[in-house]
mmCIF file of C-alpha atoms and ligand atoms in Angstrom:
data_model
loop_
_atom_site.group_PDB
_atom_site.id
_atom_site.type_symbol
_atom_site.label_atom_id
_atom_site.label_comp_id
_atom_site.label_asym_id
_atom_site.label_seq_id
_atom_site.Cartn_x
_atom_site.Cartn_y
_atom_site.Cartn_z
ATOM 1 C CA UNK K 204 -1.150 0.991 -18.465
ATOM 2 C CA UNK K 205 -4.783 0.652 -17.390
ATOM 3 C CA UNK K 206 -6.324 3.346 -15.219
ATOM 4 C CA UNK K 207 -9.542 3.051 -13.239
ATOM 5 C CA UNK K 208 -11.172 5.636 -11.007
ATOM 6 C CA UNK K 209 -13.799 4.913 -8.392
ATOM 7 C CA UNK K 210 -15.275 6.646 -5.388
ATOM 8 C CA UNK K 211 -16.090 5.026 -2.066
ATOM 9 C CA UNK K 212 -18.528 6.445 0.468
ATOM 10 C CA UNK K 213 -17.176 4.802 3.598
ATOM 11 C CA UNK K 214 -14.153 3.004 5.067
ATOM 12 C CA UNK K 215 -15.589 -0.466 4.499
ATOM 13 C CA UNK K 216 -15.964 0.316 0.788
ATOM 14 C CA UNK K 217 -12.319 1.300 0.527
ATOM 15 C CA UNK K 218 -11.367 -1.897 2.330
ATOM 16 C CA UNK K 219 -13.494 -3.853 -0.157
ATOM 17 C CA UNK K 220 -11.918 -2.043 -3.125
ATOM 18 C CA UNK K 221 -8.448 -3.010 -1.888
ATOM 19 C CA UNK K 222 -9.476 -6.622 -1.323
ATOM 20 C CA UNK K 223 -10.919 -6.720 -4.836
ATOM 21 C CA UNK K 224 -7.776 -5.227 -6.378
ATOM 22 C CA UNK K 225 -5.655 -7.913 -4.701
ATOM 23 C CA UNK K 226 -8.136 -10.623 -5.711
ATOM 24 C CA UNK K 227 -7.920 -9.565 -9.341
ATOM 25 C CA UNK K 228 -4.112 -9.444 -9.170
ATOM 26 C CA UNK K 229 -3.174 -12.340 -6.907
ATOM 27 C CA UNK K 230 0.362 -12.522 -8.315
ATOM 28 C CA UNK K 231 1.036 -8.791 -7.971
ATOM 29 C CA UNK K 232 3.789 -8.019 -5.504
ATOM 30 C CA UNK K 233 4.164 -4.234 -5.493
ATOM 31 C CA UNK K 234 1.426 -1.861 -4.397
ATOM 32 C CA UNK K 235 2.392 1.794 -4.285
ATOM 33 C CA UNK K 236 0.001 3.916 -2.234
ATOM 34 C CA UNK K 237 -0.227 7.698 -2.492
ATOM 35 C CA UNK K 238 -2.341 10.236 -0.645
ATOM 36 C CA UNK K 239 -2.361 12.667 2.259
ATOM 37 C CA UNK K 240 -2.614 11.722 5.921
ATOM 38 C CA UNK K 241 -6.029 10.213 6.552
ATOM 39 C CA UNK K 242 -6.671 9.457 2.890
ATOM 40 C CA UNK K 243 -6.995 5.737 3.615
ATOM 41 C CA UNK K 244 -3.631 4.204 2.742
ATOM 42 C CA UNK K 245 -3.416 2.063 5.872
ATOM 43 C CA UNK K 246 -7.015 0.978 5.440
ATOM 44 C CA UNK K 247 -6.242 0.028 1.844
ATOM 45 C CA UNK K 248 -3.271 -2.007 3.091
ATOM 46 C CA UNK K 249 -5.629 -3.899 5.412
ATOM 47 C CA UNK K 250 -7.799 -4.889 2.444
ATOM 48 C CA UNK K 251 -4.825 -6.216 0.478
ATOM 49 C CA UNK K 252 -3.531 -8.060 3.553
ATOM 50 C CA UNK K 253 -6.925 -9.604 4.159
ATOM 51 C CA UNK K 254 -7.008 -11.112 0.660
ATOM 52 C CA UNK K 255 -3.611 -12.676 1.318
ATOM 53 C CA UNK K 256 -4.897 -14.335 4.476
ATOM 54 C CA UNK K 257 -3.475 -11.871 6.989
ATOM 55 C CA UNK K 258 -5.639 -10.592 9.843
ATOM 56 C CA UNK K 259 -6.307 -6.940 8.917
ATOM 57 C CA UNK K 260 -6.469 -6.113 12.617
ATOM 58 C CA UNK K 261 -2.721 -6.642 12.751
ATOM 59 C CA UNK K 262 -2.080 -4.058 10.067
ATOM 60 C CA UNK K 263 -1.615 -0.743 11.861
ATOM 61 C CA UNK K 264 -0.011 2.636 11.273
ATOM 62 C CA UNK K 265 3.563 2.187 12.368
ATOM 63 C CA UNK K 266 4.722 4.670 14.985
ATOM 64 C CA UNK K 267 8.457 4.085 14.836
ATOM 65 C CA UNK K 268 8.933 0.970 12.724
ATOM 66 C CA UNK K 269 8.828 1.903 9.082
ATOM 67 C CA UNK K 270 8.450 -1.711 8.063
ATOM 68 C CA UNK K 271 6.088 -4.331 9.418
ATOM 69 C CA UNK K 272 6.435 -7.916 8.250
ATOM 70 C CA UNK K 273 3.313 -10.056 8.262
ATOM 71 C CA UNK K 274 3.771 -13.787 7.879
ATOM 72 C CA UNK K 275 1.241 -16.527 8.448
ATOM 73 C CA UNK K 276 -0.844 -15.674 5.403
ATOM 74 C CA UNK K 277 -0.692 -17.201 1.923
ATOM 75 C CA UNK K 278 2.202 -14.866 1.139
ATOM 76 C CA UNK K 279 4.485 -12.808 3.331
ATOM 77 C CA UNK K 280 3.444 -9.155 3.263
ATOM 78 C CA UNK K 281 5.624 -6.183 4.056
ATOM 79 C CA UNK K 282 3.826 -3.011 5.059
ATOM 80 C CA UNK K 283 6.170 -0.097 4.519
ATOM 81 C CA UNK K 284 5.312 3.455 5.603
ATOM 82 C CA UNK K 285 7.755 6.040 4.308
ATOM 83 C CA UNK K 286 6.111 9.048 5.970
ATOM 84 C CA UNK K 287 9.047 9.518 8.348
ATOM 85 C CA UNK K 288 11.826 8.522 5.976
ATOM 86 C CA UNK K 289 14.685 10.965 5.843
ATOM 87 C CA UNK K 290 17.387 10.684 3.215
ATOM 88 C CA UNK K 291 18.304 8.114 0.618
ATOM 89 C CA UNK K 292 20.694 6.394 3.030
ATOM 90 C CA UNK K 293 17.840 5.672 5.438
ATOM 91 C CA UNK K 294 15.852 4.350 2.525
ATOM 92 C CA UNK K 295 18.608 1.993 1.426
ATOM 93 C CA UNK K 296 18.869 0.662 4.995
ATOM 94 C CA UNK K 297 15.266 -0.540 4.884
ATOM 95 C CA UNK K 298 16.283 -3.436 2.640
ATOM 96 C CA UNK K 299 13.605 -2.978 0.001
ATOM 97 C CA UNK K 300 15.621 -5.046 -2.510
ATOM 98 C CA UNK K 301 15.752 -7.978 -0.103
ATOM 99 C CA UNK K 302 11.979 -7.830 0.365
ATOM 100 C CA UNK K 303 11.526 -7.831 -3.405
ATOM 101 C CA UNK K 304 13.801 -10.837 -3.773
ATOM 102 C CA UNK K 305 11.863 -12.738 -1.110
ATOM 103 C CA UNK K 306 8.852 -12.853 -3.424
ATOM 104 C CA UNK K 307 6.764 -11.130 -0.779
ATOM 105 C CA UNK K 308 3.914 -8.690 -1.276
ATOM 106 C CA UNK K 309 5.077 -5.119 -0.669
ATOM 107 C CA UNK K 310 2.580 -2.420 0.171
ATOM 108 C CA UNK K 311 4.201 0.993 0.437
ATOM 109 C CA UNK K 312 2.576 4.130 1.884
ATOM 110 C CA UNK K 313 4.000 7.451 0.618
ATOM 111 C CA UNK K 314 5.508 5.394 -2.212
ATOM 112 C CA UNK K 315 6.589 8.470 -4.182
ATOM 113 C CA UNK K 316 9.453 8.668 -1.679
ATOM 114 C CA UNK K 317 10.910 5.526 -3.259
ATOM 115 C CA UNK K 318 12.058 7.666 -6.175
ATOM 116 C CA UNK K 319 14.247 5.611 -8.501
ATOM 117 C CA UNK K 320 13.369 2.495 -6.487
ATOM 118 C CA UNK K 321 9.802 2.548 -7.825
ATOM 119 C CA UNK K 322 9.314 -0.449 -10.081
ATOM 120 C CA UNK K 323 7.580 -0.311 -13.429
ATOM 121 C CA UNK K 324 5.591 -3.420 -12.614
ATOM 122 C CA UNK K 325 4.078 -1.903 -9.479
ATOM 123 C CA UNK K 326 0.383 -1.110 -9.101
ATOM 124 C CA UNK K 327 -0.151 2.548 -8.284
ATOM 125 C CA UNK K 328 -3.018 3.574 -6.023
ATOM 126 C CA UNK K 329 -3.798 7.242 -5.348
ATOM 127 C CA UNK K 330 -6.324 8.035 -2.609
ATOM 128 C CA UNK K 331 -7.916 11.441 -2.326
ATOM 129 C CA UNK K 332 -10.410 12.718 0.243
ATOM 130 C CA UNK K 333 -13.409 14.200 -1.543
ATOM 131 C CA UNK K 334 -15.309 14.736 1.705
ATOM 132 C CA UNK K 335 -15.156 13.338 5.232
ATOM 133 C CA UNK K 336 -16.379 9.891 4.195
ATOM 134 C CA UNK K 337 -15.740 9.920 0.485
ATOM 135 C CA UNK K 338 -12.520 8.931 -1.242
ATOM 136 C CA UNK K 339 -11.560 8.984 -4.892
ATOM 137 C CA UNK K 340 -9.326 6.034 -5.705
ATOM 138 C CA UNK K 341 -7.277 6.058 -8.890
ATOM 139 C CA UNK K 342 -5.628 2.765 -9.749
ATOM 140 C CA UNK K 343 -2.971 2.350 -12.416
ATOM 141 C CA UNK K 344 -2.054 -1.196 -13.384
ATOM 142 C CA UNK K 345 0.910 -1.846 -15.699
HETATM 143 P P1 ADP O 285 -3.656 7.031 5.912
HETATM 144 O O1 ADP O 285 -2.940 5.739 6.135
HETATM 145 O O2 ADP O 285 -3.748 7.414 4.462
HETATM 146 O O3 ADP O 285 -3.107 8.145 6.739
HETATM 147 P P2 ADP O 285 -5.827 5.722 7.294
HETATM 148 O O4 ADP O 285 -6.172 4.535 6.486
HETATM 149 O O5 ADP O 285 -4.983 5.481 8.507
HETATM 150 O O6 ADP O 285 -5.169 6.850 6.360
HETATM 151 O O7 ADP O 285 -7.126 6.450 7.791
HETATM 152 C C1 ADP O 285 -8.216 6.787 6.964
HETATM 153 C C2 ADP O 285 -9.301 7.370 7.866
HETATM 154 O O8 ADP O 285 -10.355 7.916 7.079
HETATM 155 C C3 ADP O 285 -9.908 6.307 8.759
HETATM 156 O O9 ADP O 285 -10.174 6.869 10.033
HETATM 157 C C4 ADP O 285 -11.210 5.973 8.040
HETATM 158 O O10 ADP O 285 -12.222 5.512 8.928
HETATM 159 C C5 ADP O 285 -11.591 7.323 7.458
HETATM 160 N N1 ADP O 285 -12.461 7.224 6.275
HETATM 161 C C6 ADP O 285 -13.677 7.815 6.143
HETATM 162 N N2 ADP O 285 -14.219 7.539 4.958
HETATM 163 C C7 ADP O 285 -13.323 6.757 4.290
HETATM 164 C C8 ADP O 285 -13.331 6.176 2.998
HETATM 165 N N3 ADP O 285 -14.333 6.308 2.118
HETATM 166 N N4 ADP O 285 -12.260 5.439 2.649
HETATM 167 C C9 ADP O 285 -11.209 5.303 3.491
HETATM 168 N N5 ADP O 285 -11.151 5.851 4.721
HETATM 169 C C10 ADP O 285 -12.196 6.584 5.133
HETATM 170 MG MG1 MG O 286 -1.118 5.294 7.058
#
């Protein structure tokens, strides 16, 4: 397990950090994002998507859909936001296993809600607001 900590002083820096993480791990499929509302999880997802050839403008905070599928890039990317997930039954209905089997990239916001479904080979990203425009990003790679 390798842990790195960095701080960004603006949204574009967080986007760049996410792009760089994906660039360094082009084969990685599971990105588990943690952090409060407004920490930058969706922005981080945009950076990962961008590396995989997906227009980051299409990556948005889902209002009702918990899963957004982005095709048309180098790899299919599923953007999963578990903020509104209820019980384990709801979670199992999302079809996470099927997404994993598809060989797609999975980026999961509020990933701690996956519980036992968290994979050991996932990359963990914790985002923390230090101030209005500053975020501390802790990345754990298996
Ligand atoms: P989340 O998905 O975690 O709720 P978002 O990515 O939707 O968060 O929003 C993060 C917000 O914080 C955006 O409005 C962004 O412009 C702002 N922001 C300010 N500074 C930063 C920073 N250094 N890194 C990431 N986001 C930042
Ligand atoms: Mg979000």
